[in-house]
């Protein structure tokens, strides 16, 4: 195996999985872009599997965002797959960029495929909340509660600390 691998899995009907293993910098970005757009051009939804990635450069983040935009324009979906086996540098990148708030991210392949087949559950822009807010149900209805900076956590932090 080289220091990076980019594998394509087309075994799922209507879905192409792009699996990244190892380090991916500016050198691999054009190949990633080509593979994502080829899958979309063939009418497939795309799962970008980052569970084996140890490094992801900024140009590859741009490729993922571009692919997500292209997929949406074509009526397709592009989702991400990452979990605790994803390299710490990649997980940290997702924390810092909050890319998972734009491109749907899942921790299991089954979850990613189910979301694609269900049509996704993206909130409308007016219904989205920042990390500083949370909805609280009470007898009087639903209220939005502001959180202090100490109470805010990314989804990756919550999972790492055992929160759900």
PDB file of C-alpha atoms in Angstrom, residues 3-143:
ATOM      1  CA  UNK A   3       1.256   6.357   1.684  1.00  0.00           C
ATOM      2  CA  UNK A   4      -2.253   7.091   0.389  1.00  0.00           C
ATOM      3  CA  UNK A   5      -5.013   5.142  -1.261  1.00  0.00           C
ATOM      4  CA  UNK A   6      -8.218   6.300  -2.868  1.00  0.00           C
ATOM      5  CA  UNK A   7     -10.579   3.391  -3.506  1.00  0.00           C
ATOM      6  CA  UNK A   8     -13.985   3.374  -5.216  1.00  0.00           C
ATOM      7  CA  UNK A   9     -16.733   0.947  -4.192  1.00  0.00           C
ATOM      8  CA  UNK A  10     -19.804   0.742  -6.452  1.00  0.00           C
ATOM      9  CA  UNK A  11     -21.389  -2.362  -4.908  1.00  0.00           C
ATOM     10  CA  UNK A  12     -24.334  -0.413  -3.446  1.00  0.00           C
ATOM     11  CA  UNK A  13     -27.160   0.401  -5.865  1.00  0.00           C
ATOM     12  CA  UNK A  14     -27.266   4.131  -6.716  1.00  0.00           C
ATOM     13  CA  UNK A  15     -24.343   4.904  -4.375  1.00  0.00           C
ATOM     14  CA  UNK A  16     -20.611   5.202  -4.945  1.00  0.00           C
ATOM     15  CA  UNK A  17     -18.303   5.082  -1.934  1.00  0.00           C
ATOM     16  CA  UNK A  18     -14.990   6.943  -2.161  1.00  0.00           C
ATOM     17  CA  UNK A  19     -12.714   5.516   0.512  1.00  0.00           C
ATOM     18  CA  UNK A  20      -9.667   7.544   1.544  1.00  0.00           C
ATOM     19  CA  UNK A  21      -6.825   5.823   3.374  1.00  0.00           C
ATOM     20  CA  UNK A  22      -3.653   7.482   4.592  1.00  0.00           C
ATOM     21  CA  UNK A  23      -2.577  11.070   3.958  1.00  0.00           C
ATOM     22  CA  UNK A  24      -4.329  13.212   1.351  1.00  0.00           C
ATOM     23  CA  UNK A  25      -2.869  16.588   0.430  1.00  0.00           C
ATOM     24  CA  UNK A  26      -2.891  18.853  -2.641  1.00  0.00           C
ATOM     25  CA  UNK A  27      -1.409  16.051  -4.733  1.00  0.00           C
ATOM     26  CA  UNK A  28      -4.465  13.788  -4.323  1.00  0.00           C
ATOM     27  CA  UNK A  29      -7.131  16.525  -4.514  1.00  0.00           C
ATOM     28  CA  UNK A  30      -7.513  16.404  -8.333  1.00  0.00           C
ATOM     29  CA  UNK A  31      -7.994  12.631  -8.265  1.00  0.00           C
ATOM     30  CA  UNK A  32     -10.567  12.924  -5.455  1.00  0.00           C
ATOM     31  CA  UNK A  33     -12.428  15.618  -7.411  1.00  0.00           C
ATOM     32  CA  UNK A  34     -12.377  13.508 -10.583  1.00  0.00           C
ATOM     33  CA  UNK A  35     -13.734  10.419  -8.780  1.00  0.00           C
ATOM     34  CA  UNK A  36     -16.518  12.315  -6.971  1.00  0.00           C
ATOM     35  CA  UNK A  37     -17.651  14.069 -10.152  1.00  0.00           C
ATOM     36  CA  UNK A  38     -17.481  10.834 -12.177  1.00  0.00           C
ATOM     37  CA  UNK A  39     -19.794   9.132  -9.677  1.00  0.00           C
ATOM     38  CA  UNK A  40     -22.183  12.094  -9.753  1.00  0.00           C
ATOM     39  CA  UNK A  41     -22.103  12.172 -13.575  1.00  0.00           C
ATOM     40  CA  UNK A  42     -23.166   8.510 -13.521  1.00  0.00           C
ATOM     41  CA  UNK A  43     -26.210   9.482 -11.440  1.00  0.00           C
ATOM     42  CA  UNK A  44     -24.917   8.070  -8.161  1.00  0.00           C
ATOM     43  CA  UNK A  45     -25.074   9.468  -4.638  1.00  0.00           C
ATOM     44  CA  UNK A  46     -21.652   9.671  -2.955  1.00  0.00           C
ATOM     45  CA  UNK A  47     -20.305   8.585   0.426  1.00  0.00           C
ATOM     46  CA  UNK A  48     -16.821   9.896   1.218  1.00  0.00           C
ATOM     47  CA  UNK A  49     -15.395   7.393   3.709  1.00  0.00           C
ATOM     48  CA  UNK A  50     -12.732   9.037   5.868  1.00  0.00           C
ATOM     49  CA  UNK A  51     -12.412   6.277   8.458  1.00  0.00           C
ATOM     50  CA  UNK A  52      -8.971   5.303   7.160  1.00  0.00           C
ATOM     51  CA  UNK A  53      -7.725   8.845   6.515  1.00  0.00           C
ATOM     52  CA  UNK A  54      -4.877  10.078   8.699  1.00  0.00           C
ATOM     53  CA  UNK A  55      -4.495  13.541   7.104  1.00  0.00           C
ATOM     54  CA  UNK A  56      -6.751  15.655   4.898  1.00  0.00           C
ATOM     55  CA  UNK A  57      -5.393  18.854   3.368  1.00  0.00           C
ATOM     56  CA  UNK A  58      -7.388  22.025   2.839  1.00  0.00           C
ATOM     57  CA  UNK A  59      -7.620  21.447  -0.916  1.00  0.00           C
ATOM     58  CA  UNK A  60      -9.409  18.146  -0.259  1.00  0.00           C
ATOM     59  CA  UNK A  61     -11.875  19.925   2.045  1.00  0.00           C
ATOM     60  CA  UNK A  62     -12.587  22.256  -0.872  1.00  0.00           C
ATOM     61  CA  UNK A  63     -13.107  19.247  -3.149  1.00  0.00           C
ATOM     62  CA  UNK A  64     -15.608  17.729  -0.695  1.00  0.00           C
ATOM     63  CA  UNK A  65     -17.523  21.027  -0.462  1.00  0.00           C
ATOM     64  CA  UNK A  66     -17.517  21.386  -4.235  1.00  0.00           C
ATOM     65  CA  UNK A  67     -18.765  17.805  -4.605  1.00  0.00           C
ATOM     66  CA  UNK A  68     -21.515  18.411  -2.048  1.00  0.00           C
ATOM     67  CA  UNK A  69     -22.645  21.513  -3.969  1.00  0.00           C
ATOM     68  CA  UNK A  70     -22.576  19.670  -7.311  1.00  0.00           C
ATOM     69  CA  UNK A  71     -24.506  16.755  -5.832  1.00  0.00           C
ATOM     70  CA  UNK A  72     -27.210  19.083  -4.480  1.00  0.00           C
ATOM     71  CA  UNK A  73     -27.543  20.808  -7.868  1.00  0.00           C
ATOM     72  CA  UNK A  74     -28.052  17.398  -9.505  1.00  0.00           C
ATOM     73  CA  UNK A  75     -30.595  16.233  -6.927  1.00  0.00           C
ATOM     74  CA  UNK A  76     -28.051  13.824  -5.440  1.00  0.00           C
ATOM     75  CA  UNK A  77     -26.513  13.594  -1.990  1.00  0.00           C
ATOM     76  CA  UNK A  78     -22.933  13.533  -0.788  1.00  0.00           C
ATOM     77  CA  UNK A  79     -22.319  12.491   2.814  1.00  0.00           C
ATOM     78  CA  UNK A  80     -19.254  11.811   4.937  1.00  0.00           C
ATOM     79  CA  UNK A  81     -18.320   8.794   6.988  1.00  0.00           C
ATOM     80  CA  UNK A  82     -15.960   9.198   9.927  1.00  0.00           C
ATOM     81  CA  UNK A  83     -15.639   7.633  13.357  1.00  0.00           C
ATOM     82  CA  UNK A  84     -13.068   7.005  16.095  1.00  0.00           C
ATOM     83  CA  UNK A  85     -10.843   5.143  13.614  1.00  0.00           C
ATOM     84  CA  UNK A  86     -10.466   8.338  11.559  1.00  0.00           C
ATOM     85  CA  UNK A  87      -7.057   9.925  12.159  1.00  0.00           C
ATOM     86  CA  UNK A  88      -6.900  12.543  14.931  1.00  0.00           C
ATOM     87  CA  UNK A  89      -5.729  15.244  12.478  1.00  0.00           C
ATOM     88  CA  UNK A  90      -8.819  14.656  10.307  1.00  0.00           C
ATOM     89  CA  UNK A  91     -11.173  14.665  13.305  1.00  0.00           C
ATOM     90  CA  UNK A  92      -9.571  17.894  14.539  1.00  0.00           C
ATOM     91  CA  UNK A  93      -9.991  19.443  11.088  1.00  0.00           C
ATOM     92  CA  UNK A  94     -13.707  18.669  11.263  1.00  0.00           C
ATOM     93  CA  UNK A  95     -13.952  20.208  14.709  1.00  0.00           C
ATOM     94  CA  UNK A  96     -12.209  23.409  13.624  1.00  0.00           C
ATOM     95  CA  UNK A  97     -13.943  23.864  10.267  1.00  0.00           C
ATOM     96  CA  UNK A  98     -17.339  22.542  11.437  1.00  0.00           C
ATOM     97  CA  UNK A  99     -17.560  20.873   8.016  1.00  0.00           C
ATOM     98  CA  UNK A 100     -19.958  18.301   9.477  1.00  0.00           C
ATOM     99  CA  UNK A 101     -22.531  21.086   9.947  1.00  0.00           C
ATOM    100  CA  UNK A 102     -22.567  21.631   6.185  1.00  0.00           C
ATOM    101  CA  UNK A 103     -21.962  18.167   4.763  1.00  0.00           C
ATOM    102  CA  UNK A 104     -23.879  15.471   6.670  1.00  0.00           C
ATOM    103  CA  UNK A 105     -21.482  13.191   8.578  1.00  0.00           C
ATOM    104  CA  UNK A 106     -22.184   9.690   9.891  1.00  0.00           C
ATOM    105  CA  UNK A 107     -20.281   7.207  12.045  1.00  0.00           C
ATOM    106  CA  UNK A 108     -21.482   4.048  10.291  1.00  0.00           C
ATOM    107  CA  UNK A 109     -21.781   3.014   6.666  1.00  0.00           C
ATOM    108  CA  UNK A 110     -25.297   1.712   7.313  1.00  0.00           C
ATOM    109  CA  UNK A 111     -26.315   5.092   8.769  1.00  0.00           C
ATOM    110  CA  UNK A 112     -24.869   6.991   5.810  1.00  0.00           C
ATOM    111  CA  UNK A 113     -26.613   4.715   3.290  1.00  0.00           C
ATOM    112  CA  UNK A 114     -29.911   4.901   5.190  1.00  0.00           C
ATOM    113  CA  UNK A 115     -29.769   8.716   5.177  1.00  0.00           C
ATOM    114  CA  UNK A 116     -29.067   8.775   1.449  1.00  0.00           C
ATOM    115  CA  UNK A 117     -31.961   6.436   0.727  1.00  0.00           C
ATOM    116  CA  UNK A 118     -34.312   8.334   3.054  1.00  0.00           C
ATOM    117  CA  UNK A 119     -33.527  11.575   1.259  1.00  0.00           C
ATOM    118  CA  UNK A 120     -31.520  13.088   4.105  1.00  0.00           C
ATOM    119  CA  UNK A 121     -32.782  15.062   7.038  1.00  0.00           C
ATOM    120  CA  UNK A 122     -31.186  18.462   6.463  1.00  0.00           C
ATOM    121  CA  UNK A 123     -32.779  21.337   8.322  1.00  0.00           C
ATOM    122  CA  UNK A 124     -33.803  24.423   6.402  1.00  0.00           C
ATOM    123  CA  UNK A 125     -31.496  27.402   6.934  1.00  0.00           C
ATOM    124  CA  UNK A 126     -34.082  29.160   9.101  1.00  0.00           C
ATOM    125  CA  UNK A 127     -34.462  26.091  11.317  1.00  0.00           C
ATOM    126  CA  UNK A 128     -30.748  25.567  11.971  1.00  0.00           C
ATOM    127  CA  UNK A 129     -29.262  26.603  15.294  1.00  0.00           C
ATOM    128  CA  UNK A 130     -25.779  27.565  16.271  1.00  0.00           C
ATOM    129  CA  UNK A 131     -23.854  25.550  18.853  1.00  0.00           C
ATOM    130  CA  UNK A 132     -24.763  28.282  21.332  1.00  0.00           C
ATOM    131  CA  UNK A 133     -28.445  27.371  21.327  1.00  0.00           C
ATOM    132  CA  UNK A 134     -30.451  24.323  22.196  1.00  0.00           C
ATOM    133  CA  UNK A 135     -34.163  23.634  22.175  1.00  0.00           C
ATOM    134  CA  UNK A 136     -35.762  22.728  25.478  1.00  0.00           C
ATOM    135  CA  UNK A 137     -39.229  21.204  25.725  1.00  0.00           C
ATOM    136  CA  UNK A 138     -41.412  22.239  28.634  1.00  0.00           C
ATOM    137  CA  UNK A 139     -45.097  22.235  29.511  1.00  0.00           C
ATOM    138  CA  UNK A 140     -45.388  25.644  27.858  1.00  0.00           C
ATOM    139  CA  UNK A 141     -43.941  24.460  24.546  1.00  0.00           C
ATOM    140  CA  UNK A 142     -40.482  24.610  23.000  1.00  0.00           C
ATOM    141  CA  UNK A 143     -38.044  27.315  24.053  1.00  0.00           C
TER     142      UNK A 143
END
